[in-house]
PDB file of C-alpha atoms in Angstrom:
ATOM      1  CA  MET M   1     -22.973-131.288  52.812  1.00 59.00           C
ATOM      2  CA  ARG M   2     -21.947-134.963  52.085  1.00 64.00           C
ATOM      3  CA  ASP M   3     -18.942-135.652  50.183  1.00 69.00           C
ATOM      4  CA  PRO M   4     -19.252-138.614  47.898  1.00 66.00           C
ATOM      5  CA  ALA M   5     -15.528-140.163  48.832  1.00 68.00           C
ATOM      6  CA  PHE M   6     -14.873-138.353  52.534  1.00 75.00           C
ATOM      7  CA  ASN M   7     -16.953-139.155  55.870  1.00 83.00           C
ATOM      8  CA  THR M   8     -18.743-136.604  57.738  1.00 84.00           C
ATOM      9  CA  ARG M   9     -15.976-134.631  59.946  1.00 87.00           C
ATOM     10  CA  THR M  10     -16.210-131.921  62.357  1.00 89.00           C
ATOM     11  CA  GLU M  11     -13.970-130.230  63.941  1.00 90.00           C
ATOM     12  CA  TYR M  12     -14.525-127.040  66.858  1.00 88.00           C
ATOM     13  CA  GLU M  13     -15.267-124.295  65.535  1.00 87.00           C
ATOM     14  CA  ALA M  14     -15.953-120.939  67.973  1.00 81.00           C
ATOM     15  CA  PRO M  15     -19.184-119.989  68.104  1.00 77.00           C
ATOM     16  CA  THR M  16     -19.982-116.448  66.774  1.00 70.00           C
ATOM     17  CA  GLU M  17     -21.861-115.244  69.673  1.00 63.00           C
ATOM     18  CA  PRO M  18     -20.576-116.969  72.654  1.00 56.00           C
ATOM     19  CA  SER M  19     -22.755-118.112  74.807  1.00 56.00           C
ATOM     20  CA  GLU M  20     -20.440-116.709  77.696  1.00 56.00           C
ATOM     21  CA  VAL M  21     -20.954-113.110  76.428  1.00 55.00           C
ATOM     22  CA  LEU M  22     -23.389-111.370  79.347  1.00 59.00           C
ATOM     23  CA  PRO M  23     -26.336-109.435  77.871  1.00 60.00           C
ATOM     24  CA  PRO M  24     -25.952-105.527  80.034  1.00 58.00           C
ATOM     25  CA  ALA M  25     -27.223-106.115  83.318  1.00 64.00           C
ATOM     26  CA  PRO M  26     -29.784-103.589  84.428  1.00 67.00           C
ATOM     27  CA  TRP M  27     -28.476-101.689  86.262  1.00 76.00           C
ATOM     28  CA  ASP M  28     -30.085 -98.150  88.094  1.00 80.00           C
ATOM     29  CA  ALA M  29     -29.258 -95.777  90.861  1.00 81.00           C
ATOM     30  CA  LEU M  30     -30.657 -98.068  93.137  1.00 83.00           C
ATOM     31  CA  ALA M  31     -28.749-101.053  92.438  1.00 85.00           C
ATOM     32  CA  ARG M  32     -25.995-100.751  95.017  1.00 86.00           C
ATOM     33  CA  PRO M  33     -26.451 -97.389  96.393  1.00 91.00           C
ATOM     34  CA  GLU M  34     -24.638 -95.688  99.597  1.00 92.00           C
ATOM     35  CA  ILE M  35     -26.240 -94.993 102.238  1.00 93.00           C
ATOM     36  CA  ASP M  36     -25.634 -91.055 101.032  1.00 93.00           C
ATOM     37  CA  ASP M  37     -27.320 -91.941  98.270  1.00 92.00           C
ATOM     38  CA  LEU M  38     -30.095 -92.555  99.736  1.00 93.00           C
ATOM     39  CA  LEU M  39     -29.993 -89.544 102.424  1.00 93.00           C
ATOM     40  CA  PRO M  40     -32.281 -86.632  99.962  1.00 92.00           C
ATOM     41  CA  GLY M  41     -34.967 -89.420  99.676  1.00 91.00           C
ATOM     42  CA  GLY M  42     -34.865 -90.363 103.414  1.00 93.00           C
ATOM     43  CA  LEU M  43     -34.100 -86.438 104.854  1.00 92.00           C
ATOM     44  CA  ALA M  44     -37.122 -85.624 102.506  1.00 90.00           C
ATOM     45  CA  LEU M  45     -39.508 -87.949 104.162  1.00 92.00           C
ATOM     46  CA  TRP M  46     -39.420 -85.616 107.730  1.00 92.00           C
ATOM     47  CA  PRO M  47     -41.515 -82.502 107.932  1.00 92.00           C
ATOM     48  CA  ARG M  48     -41.056 -79.284 107.013  1.00 89.00           C
ATOM     49  CA  GLY M  49     -39.915 -76.536 109.595  1.00 88.00           C
ATOM     50  CA  ALA M  50     -37.378 -74.959 111.264  1.00 86.00           C
ATOM     51  CA  ALA M  51     -38.231 -77.645 114.095  1.00 85.00           C
ATOM     52  CA  TRP M  52     -36.985 -80.544 111.664  1.00 87.00           C
ATOM     53  CA  GLY M  53     -33.293 -78.539 110.264  1.00 84.00           C
ATOM     54  CA  SER M  54     -35.816 -76.602 107.261  1.00 87.00           C
ATOM     55  CA  PRO M  55     -36.748 -73.278 108.079  1.00 86.00           C
ATOM     56  CA  ASP M  56     -38.491 -71.703 104.932  1.00 82.00           C
ATOM     57  CA  GLY M  57     -38.531 -75.052 103.126  1.00 78.00           C
ATOM     58  CA  ALA M  58     -34.566 -74.447 103.305  1.00 84.00           C
ATOM     59  CA  ALA M  59     -32.183 -77.831 102.348  1.00 84.00           C
ATOM     60  CA  ARG M  60     -31.396 -79.390 105.581  1.00 88.00           C
ATOM     61  CA  ASP M  61     -28.164 -80.030 106.683  1.00 89.00           C
ATOM     62  CA  THR M  62     -26.490 -83.453 105.676  1.00 90.00           C
ATOM     63  CA  GLY M  63     -24.130 -83.055 108.899  1.00 90.00           C
ATOM     64  CA  SER M  64     -26.648 -82.273 110.976  1.00 91.00           C
ATOM     65  CA  VAL M  65     -28.271 -84.502 114.243  1.00 92.00           C
ATOM     66  CA  LEU M  66     -31.668 -86.269 112.437  1.00 92.00           C
ATOM     67  CA  ALA M  67     -29.464 -86.404 109.363  1.00 92.00           C
ATOM     68  CA  ASN M  68     -26.766 -88.513 110.952  1.00 94.00           C
ATOM     69  CA  PHE M  69     -30.147 -90.339 112.935  1.00 94.00           C
ATOM     70  CA  THR M  70     -31.329 -90.540 108.985  1.00 94.00           C
ATOM     71  CA  ARG M  71     -28.646 -92.599 107.975  1.00 95.00           C
ATOM     72  CA  VAL M  72     -28.610 -95.031 111.085  1.00 95.00           C
ATOM     73  CA  LEU M  73     -32.434 -95.423 109.363  1.00 96.00           C
ATOM     74  CA  LEU M  74     -31.053 -96.124 106.088  1.00 95.00           C
ATOM     75  CA  GLY M  75     -28.827 -98.869 106.378  1.00 94.00           C
ATOM     76  CA  PRO M  76     -31.249-101.990 106.700  1.00 95.00           C
ATOM     77  CA  PHE M  77     -32.921-100.256 103.224  1.00 94.00           C
ATOM     78  CA  ARG M  78     -29.126 -99.851 101.848  1.00 94.00           C
ATOM     79  CA  ASP M  79     -28.983-104.048 102.076  1.00 93.00           C
ATOM     80  CA  LEU M  80     -32.409-104.470 100.685  1.00 93.00           C
ATOM     81  CA  TYR M  81     -31.749-102.626  97.513  1.00 91.00           C
ATOM     82  CA  ALA M  82     -28.881-104.497  97.329  1.00 89.00           C
ATOM     83  CA  ARG M  83     -30.053-108.197  97.967  1.00 88.00           C
ATOM     84  CA  ALA M  84     -32.901-107.280  95.498  1.00 87.00           C
ATOM     85  CA  PHE M  85     -30.228-106.154  92.708  1.00 87.00           C
ATOM     86  CA  GLY M  86     -28.323-109.100  93.254  1.00 85.00           C
ATOM     87  CA  ILE M  87     -31.508-111.500  92.951  1.00 86.00           C
ATOM     88  CA  THR M  88     -31.100-110.792  89.116  1.00 83.00           C
ATOM     89  CA  LEU M  89     -27.409-112.254  88.985  1.00 81.00           C
ATOM     90  CA  GLU M  90     -28.589-115.642  90.233  1.00 86.00           C
ATOM     91  CA  SER M  91     -30.476-115.856  86.905  1.00 84.00           C
ATOM     92  CA  ARG M  92     -27.836-117.017  85.210  1.00 83.00           C
ATOM     93  CA  VAL M  93     -24.541-119.648  86.059  1.00 86.00           C
ATOM     94  CA  LEU M  94     -22.611-117.641  85.180  1.00 82.00           C
ATOM     95  CA  THR M  95     -23.112-114.579  87.709  1.00 82.00           C
ATOM     96  CA  LEU M  96     -25.176-117.319  90.803  1.00 86.00           C
ATOM     97  CA  GLU M  97     -23.232-116.419  94.073  1.00 82.00           C
ATOM     98  CA  ASN M  98     -26.297-117.732  96.413  1.00 86.00           C
ATOM     99  CA  SER M  99     -28.518-120.390  94.266  1.00 90.00           C
ATOM    100  CA  LEU M 100     -25.963-122.433  93.782  1.00 90.00           C
ATOM    101  CA  ALA M 101     -27.654-125.337  95.497  1.00 90.00           C
ATOM    102  CA  ASP M 102     -31.418-124.578  94.057  1.00 92.00           C
ATOM    103  CA  TRP M 103     -29.827-124.485  90.671  1.00 92.00           C
ATOM    104  CA  GLU M 104     -28.343-127.902  91.544  1.00 91.00           C
ATOM    105  CA  ALA M 105     -31.229-128.970  92.456  1.00 91.00           C
ATOM    106  CA  ASP M 106     -33.253-128.007  89.533  1.00 92.00           C
ATOM    107  CA  TYR M 107     -31.129-130.819  87.162  1.00 90.00           C
ATOM    108  CA  GLY M 108     -30.769-133.143  88.972  1.00 88.00           C
ATOM    109  CA  LEU M 109     -27.174-132.673  90.803  1.00 89.00           C
ATOM    110  CA  PRO M 110     -24.381-134.093  91.963  1.00 86.00           C
ATOM    111  CA  ASP M 111     -24.799-137.212  89.705  1.00 84.00           C
ATOM    112  CA  ALA M 112     -22.576-139.817  88.703  1.00 80.00           C
ATOM    113  CA  CYS M 113     -20.622-137.360  86.187  1.00 79.00           C
ATOM    114  CA  SER M 114     -20.096-135.103  88.546  1.00 77.00           C
ATOM    115  CA  PRO M 115     -17.678-135.952  91.634  1.00 68.00           C
ATOM    116  CA  THR M 116     -16.232-133.245  92.967  1.00 68.00           C
ATOM    117  CA  ASP M 117     -17.459-131.556  96.046  1.00 74.00           C
ATOM    118  CA  SER M 118     -15.190-128.453  95.468  1.00 80.00           C
ATOM    119  CA  LEU M 119     -17.356-125.159  95.050  1.00 84.00           C
ATOM    120  CA  SER M 120     -15.931-124.170  92.003  1.00 82.00           C
ATOM    121  CA  GLY M 121     -16.247-127.699  90.719  1.00 83.00           C
ATOM    122  CA  ARG M 122     -19.970-127.641  91.529  1.00 87.00           C
ATOM    123  CA  ARG M 123     -20.173-124.662  89.761  1.00 87.00           C
ATOM    124  CA  ARG M 124     -17.940-126.149  87.111  1.00 84.00           C
ATOM    125  CA  THR M 125     -20.741-129.218  86.605  1.00 86.00           C
ATOM    126  CA  LEU M 126     -23.433-126.871  86.728  1.00 89.00           C
ATOM    127  CA  LEU M 127     -21.955-124.909  83.103  1.00 86.00           C
ATOM    128  CA  SER M 128     -21.795-127.865  81.679  1.00 84.00           C
ATOM    129  CA  ARG M 129     -25.160-128.989  82.326  1.00 87.00           C
ATOM    130  CA  VAL M 130     -26.877-126.275  81.373  1.00 88.00           C
ATOM    131  CA  ARG M 131     -24.820-126.034  78.218  1.00 83.00           C
ATOM    132  CA  SER M 132     -25.542-129.614  77.245  1.00 86.00           C
ATOM    133  CA  VAL M 133     -29.424-129.327  77.432  1.00 83.00           C
ATOM    134  CA  ALA M 134     -29.700-127.401  73.862  1.00 80.00           C
ATOM    135  CA  THR M 135     -26.786-130.599  72.322  1.00 85.00           C
ATOM    136  CA  ILE M 136     -28.121-131.095  69.063  1.00 87.00           C
ATOM    137  CA  THR M 137     -25.557-131.606  66.655  1.00 91.00           C
ATOM    138  CA  PRO M 138     -21.980-133.104  65.879  1.00 92.00           C
ATOM    139  CA  GLN M 139     -21.019-129.234  67.056  1.00 92.00           C
ATOM    140  CA  ASP M 140     -23.094-128.916  69.719  1.00 92.00           C
ATOM    141  CA  PHE M 141     -21.470-132.137  71.034  1.00 94.00           C
ATOM    142  CA  VAL M 142     -17.648-131.453  69.911  1.00 93.00           C
ATOM    143  CA  ARG M 143     -18.167-127.489  71.731  1.00 90.00           C
ATOM    144  CA  LEU M 144     -19.460-129.224  74.713  1.00 90.00           C
ATOM    145  CA  ALA M 145     -16.049-131.190  75.121  1.00 91.00           C
ATOM    146  CA  GLN M 146     -14.165-128.310  74.278  1.00 89.00           C
ATOM    147  CA  ALA M 147     -15.764-126.793  77.076  1.00 85.00           C
ATOM    148  CA  GLU M 148     -14.468-129.747  78.731  1.00 85.00           C
ATOM    149  CA  GLY M 149     -11.082-129.699  78.110  1.00 85.00           C
ATOM    150  CA  PHE M 150     -11.196-132.388  75.561  1.00 90.00           C
ATOM    151  CA  ASP M 151     -10.262-131.791  71.865  1.00 91.00           C
ATOM    152  CA  ILE M 152     -11.655-134.099  70.177  1.00 94.00           C
ATOM    153  CA  VAL M 153     -12.767-134.644  66.368  1.00 94.00           C
ATOM    154  CA  ILE M 154     -17.034-136.183  65.664  1.00 94.00           C
ATOM    155  CA  GLU M 155     -16.538-138.524  61.979  1.00 91.00           C
ATOM    156  CA  GLU M 156     -20.024-139.966  60.687  1.00 88.00           C
ATOM    157  CA  PRO M 157     -19.018-142.767  58.809  1.00 85.00           C
ATOM    158  CA  ALA M 158     -20.941-143.150  55.415  1.00 81.00           C
ATOM    159  CA  THR M 159     -21.977-146.812  53.631  1.00 80.00           C
ATOM    160  CA  PHE M 160     -21.080-146.883  50.153  1.00 77.00           C
ATOM    161  CA  GLU M 161     -23.919-145.945  47.662  1.00 75.00           C
ATOM    162  CA  CYS M 162     -23.891-146.734  44.022  1.00 79.00           C
ATOM    163  CA  GLY M 163     -23.825-143.326  41.827  1.00 74.00           C
ATOM    164  CA  PHE M 164     -22.808-141.202  44.625  1.00 76.00           C
ATOM    165  CA  SER M 165     -20.044-142.473  46.632  1.00 76.00           C
ATOM    166  CA  GLU M 166     -16.213-142.715  44.912  1.00 77.00           C
ATOM    167  CA  CYS M 167     -14.081-146.167  44.582  1.00 81.00           C
ATOM    168  CA  GLY M 168     -10.988-145.550  46.703  1.00 73.00           C
ATOM    169  CA  GLY M 169     -12.720-142.899  49.234  1.00 75.00           C
ATOM    170  CA  GLU M 170     -13.614-143.769  52.597  1.00 78.00           C
ATOM    171  CA  HIS M 171     -16.851-144.969  52.450  1.00 78.00           C
ATOM    172  CA  THR M 172     -17.210-148.731  52.989  1.00 78.00           C
ATOM    173  CA  LEU M 173     -19.476-151.962  51.751  1.00 76.00           C
ATOM    174  CA  GLY M 174     -22.019-152.965  54.746  1.00 76.00           C
ATOM    175  CA  ASP M 175     -24.796-152.872  55.759  1.00 78.00           C
ATOM    176  CA  PRO M 176     -26.920-149.854  56.121  1.00 73.00           C
ATOM    177  CA  ILE M 177     -27.045-149.740  59.419  1.00 78.00           C
ATOM    178  CA  GLN M 178     -23.313-149.579  60.428  1.00 79.00           C
ATOM    179  CA  GLU M 179     -24.384-145.606  59.931  1.00 79.00           C
ATOM    180  CA  VAL M 180     -25.912-145.637  63.135  1.00 88.00           C
ATOM    181  CA  TYR M 181     -22.233-145.497  64.775  1.00 89.00           C
ATOM    182  CA  TRP M 182     -20.453-141.888  64.615  1.00 92.00           C
ATOM    183  CA  ILE M 183     -16.395-142.173  65.876  1.00 92.00           C
ATOM    184  CA  VAL M 184     -15.635-139.504  68.699  1.00 94.00           C
ATOM    185  CA  HIS M 185     -11.778-139.014  67.841  1.00 93.00           C
ATOM    186  CA  ILE M 186     -10.097-137.777  71.485  1.00 92.00           C
ATOM    187  CA  TYR M 187      -6.367-136.781  70.622  1.00 90.00           C
ATOM    188  CA  ASP M 188      -3.984-135.640  73.118  1.00 83.00           C
ATOM    189  CA  LEU M 189      -5.404-137.421  75.811  1.00 77.00           C
ATOM    190  CA  ALA M 190      -3.404-139.240  78.789  1.00 70.00           C
ATOM    191  CA  ILE M 191      -2.439-142.827  78.668  1.00 70.00           C
ATOM    192  CA  ASP M 192      -0.642-144.952  81.380  1.00 74.00           C
ATOM    193  CA  TYR M 193       0.647-148.171  80.309  1.00 77.00           C
ATOM    194  CA  PHE M 194       1.502-151.121  81.826  1.00 81.00           C
ATOM    195  CA  THR M 195       5.880-150.797  82.492  1.00 83.00           C
ATOM    196  CA  CYS M 196       7.973-153.603  83.144  1.00 86.00           C
ATOM    197  CA  GLY M 197       9.679-153.080  86.999  1.00 80.00           C
ATOM    198  CA  GLU M 198       7.520-150.494  87.693  1.00 79.00           C
ATOM    199  CA  SER M 199       3.864-152.164  87.747  1.00 82.00           C
ATOM    200  CA  GLU M 200       2.480-154.751  89.466  1.00 85.00           C
ATOM    201  CA  CYS M 201       1.160-158.145  87.741  1.00 89.00           C
ATOM    202  CA  GLY M 202      -2.553-158.670  88.527  1.00 85.00           C
ATOM    203  CA  HIS M 203      -3.180-155.172  89.655  1.00 82.00           C
ATOM    204  CA  ASP M 204      -2.133-152.637  86.895  1.00 81.00           C
ATOM    205  CA  PRO M 205      -4.258-152.866  83.776  1.00 82.00           C
ATOM    206  CA  LEU M 206      -2.419-152.577  80.901  1.00 80.00           C
ATOM    207  CA  PHE M 207      -2.956-149.323  79.982  1.00 74.00           C
ATOM    208  CA  GLU M 208      -5.611-146.793  81.512  1.00 74.00           C
ATOM    209  CA  THR M 209      -6.421-143.955  79.993  1.00 74.00           C
ATOM    210  CA  VAL M 210      -7.709-140.629  81.888  1.00 72.00           C
ATOM    211  CA  GLY M 211     -10.567-138.541  82.127  1.00 78.00           C
ATOM    212  CA  VAL M 212     -11.683-140.253  79.190  1.00 85.00           C
ATOM    213  CA  GLU M 213     -14.908-141.989  82.229  1.00 85.00           C
ATOM    214  CA  ARG M 214     -15.568-137.845  82.381  1.00 85.00           C
ATOM    215  CA  LEU M 215     -16.421-137.270  78.527  1.00 89.00           C
ATOM    216  CA  GLN M 216     -18.224-140.629  78.087  1.00 90.00           C
ATOM    217  CA  CYS M 217     -20.431-139.892  81.206  1.00 88.00           C
ATOM    218  CA  LEU M 218     -21.259-136.449  79.550  1.00 88.00           C
ATOM    219  CA  PHE M 219     -21.848-137.566  75.884  1.00 92.00           C
ATOM    220  CA  GLY M 220     -24.348-141.234  77.718  1.00 89.00           C
ATOM    221  CA  ARG M 221     -26.778-138.658  78.616  1.00 86.00           C
ATOM    222  CA  LEU M 222     -26.937-136.675  75.292  1.00 90.00           C
ATOM    223  CA  PHE M 223     -26.883-138.943  72.046  1.00 90.00           C
ATOM    224  CA  PRO M 224     -29.707-139.549  70.403  1.00 89.00           C
ATOM    225  CA  ALA M 225     -30.968-142.827  71.243  1.00 89.00           C
ATOM    226  CA  TRP M 226     -30.933-144.301  68.156  1.00 90.00           C
ATOM    227  CA  THR M 227     -27.091-143.769  67.495  1.00 92.00           C
ATOM    228  CA  GLN M 228     -24.286-144.838  68.616  1.00 92.00           C
ATOM    229  CA  PRO M 229     -20.784-143.375  69.841  1.00 94.00           C
ATOM    230  CA  VAL M 230     -17.750-145.428  68.660  1.00 93.00           C
ATOM    231  CA  TYR M 231     -14.316-142.881  71.273  1.00 92.00           C
ATOM    232  CA  VAL M 232     -11.187-143.825  69.922  1.00 91.00           C
ATOM    233  CA  LEU M 233      -8.455-142.486  71.531  1.00 86.00           C
ATOM    234  CA  HIS M 234      -4.862-141.160  70.182  1.00 83.00           C
ATOM    235  CA  GLU M 235      -2.036-140.145  72.211  1.00 74.00           C
ATOM    236  CA  ASN M 236      -0.657-137.133  70.344  1.00 74.00           C
ATOM    237  CA  PRO M 237      -2.139-133.895  69.816  1.00 74.00           C
ATOM    238  CA  ARG M 238      -4.005-133.219  66.736  1.00 73.00           C
ATOM    239  CA  GLN M 239      -2.325-132.214  63.416  1.00 61.00           C
ATOM    240  CA  GLN M 240      -4.012-130.782  60.592  1.00 54.00           C
ATOM    241  CA  LEU M 241      -2.582-131.202  57.177  1.00 48.00           C
ATOM    242  CA  VAL M 242      -4.742-129.952  53.856  1.00 50.00           C
ATOM    243  CA  LEU M 243      -4.501-132.093  50.716  1.00 52.00           C
ATOM    244  CA  GLY M 244      -6.496-130.283  47.726  1.00 56.00           C
ATOM    245  CA  GLY M 245      -8.420-128.525  49.701  1.00 54.00           C
ATOM    246  CA  VAL M 246      -9.421-131.167  51.953  1.00 53.00           C
ATOM    247  CA  PRO M 247      -8.866-131.410  55.839  1.00 51.00           C
ATOM    248  CA  LEU M 248      -6.845-134.368  56.794  1.00 52.00           C
ATOM    249  CA  THR M 249      -6.462-135.272  60.466  1.00 48.00           C
ATOM    250  CA  LEU M 250      -3.661-137.328  61.228  1.00 47.00           C
ATOM    251  CA  GLY M 251      -3.681-138.973  65.230  1.00 44.00           C
ATOM    252  CA  GLY M 252      -0.758-141.096  65.564  1.00 46.00           C
ATOM    253  CA  ALA M 253      -1.339-144.169  67.618  1.00 46.00           C
ATOM    254  CA  HIS M 254      -4.821-145.038  68.477  1.00 47.00           C
ATOM    255  CA  LEU M 255      -6.636-147.475  71.051  1.00 50.00           C
ATOM    256  CA  MET M 256     -10.513-147.473  69.929  1.00 52.00           C
ATOM    257  CA  ILE M 257     -13.762-147.967  72.696  1.00 52.00           C
ATOM    258  CA  THR M 258     -16.505-149.158  72.945  1.00 50.00           C
ATOM    259  CA  PRO M 259     -18.923-148.725  74.771  1.00 55.00           C
ATOM    260  CA  PRO M 260     -21.376-151.982  75.920  1.00 50.00           C
TER     261      PRO M 260
END
């Protein structure tokens, strides 16, 4: 619900049903069988009779030559059952083993937002891309950033409205078009400053943020086309104070980056 004095702020809230919780995997006796698990069925396929080790319908000896020969024949079937069950693990990013390249092709990876070539980095990038498919609400953006290791708060500015807004609040006068902007506060982000005696003029920038380009690249494909994110970088970790039941966010020194 909109507040008559404060802008709308969205902070990270853990989902009630995390997407990382896997559903029960389909499992039965043939999911990952051993050869001895398949042996009774394999022996039952042989003809019956004394010549086949089952006089008068007696159970066959599992230590006989015929049983050992059957074990050899069942080896490929054991591998077949295990591989067939493994296909079910390829249906989710969190459990895939052999279909990473196929998933990447489906989601247009690698791209400019995924510079890493390591296997773990490719899995992490794919997981981020899959999570971002259903990114709709501000909380979705916050959770996506949290999964990528960023602590952010999204602020949605509001223009002053007569009969609704309170004097002295955060609602400012201006054109309603300014409500297309939403502010992404990024906390505890490393910033390297130009240092006299260490940095080189004409080579080192006055300041350089570390990692913000990755977040901008991630959000750049997702934010609604009629909106424009503005990134505000805070050097210090986010601290929360509560005043009159209203959470206040203190960020310390900050820098603002507006995408072109």
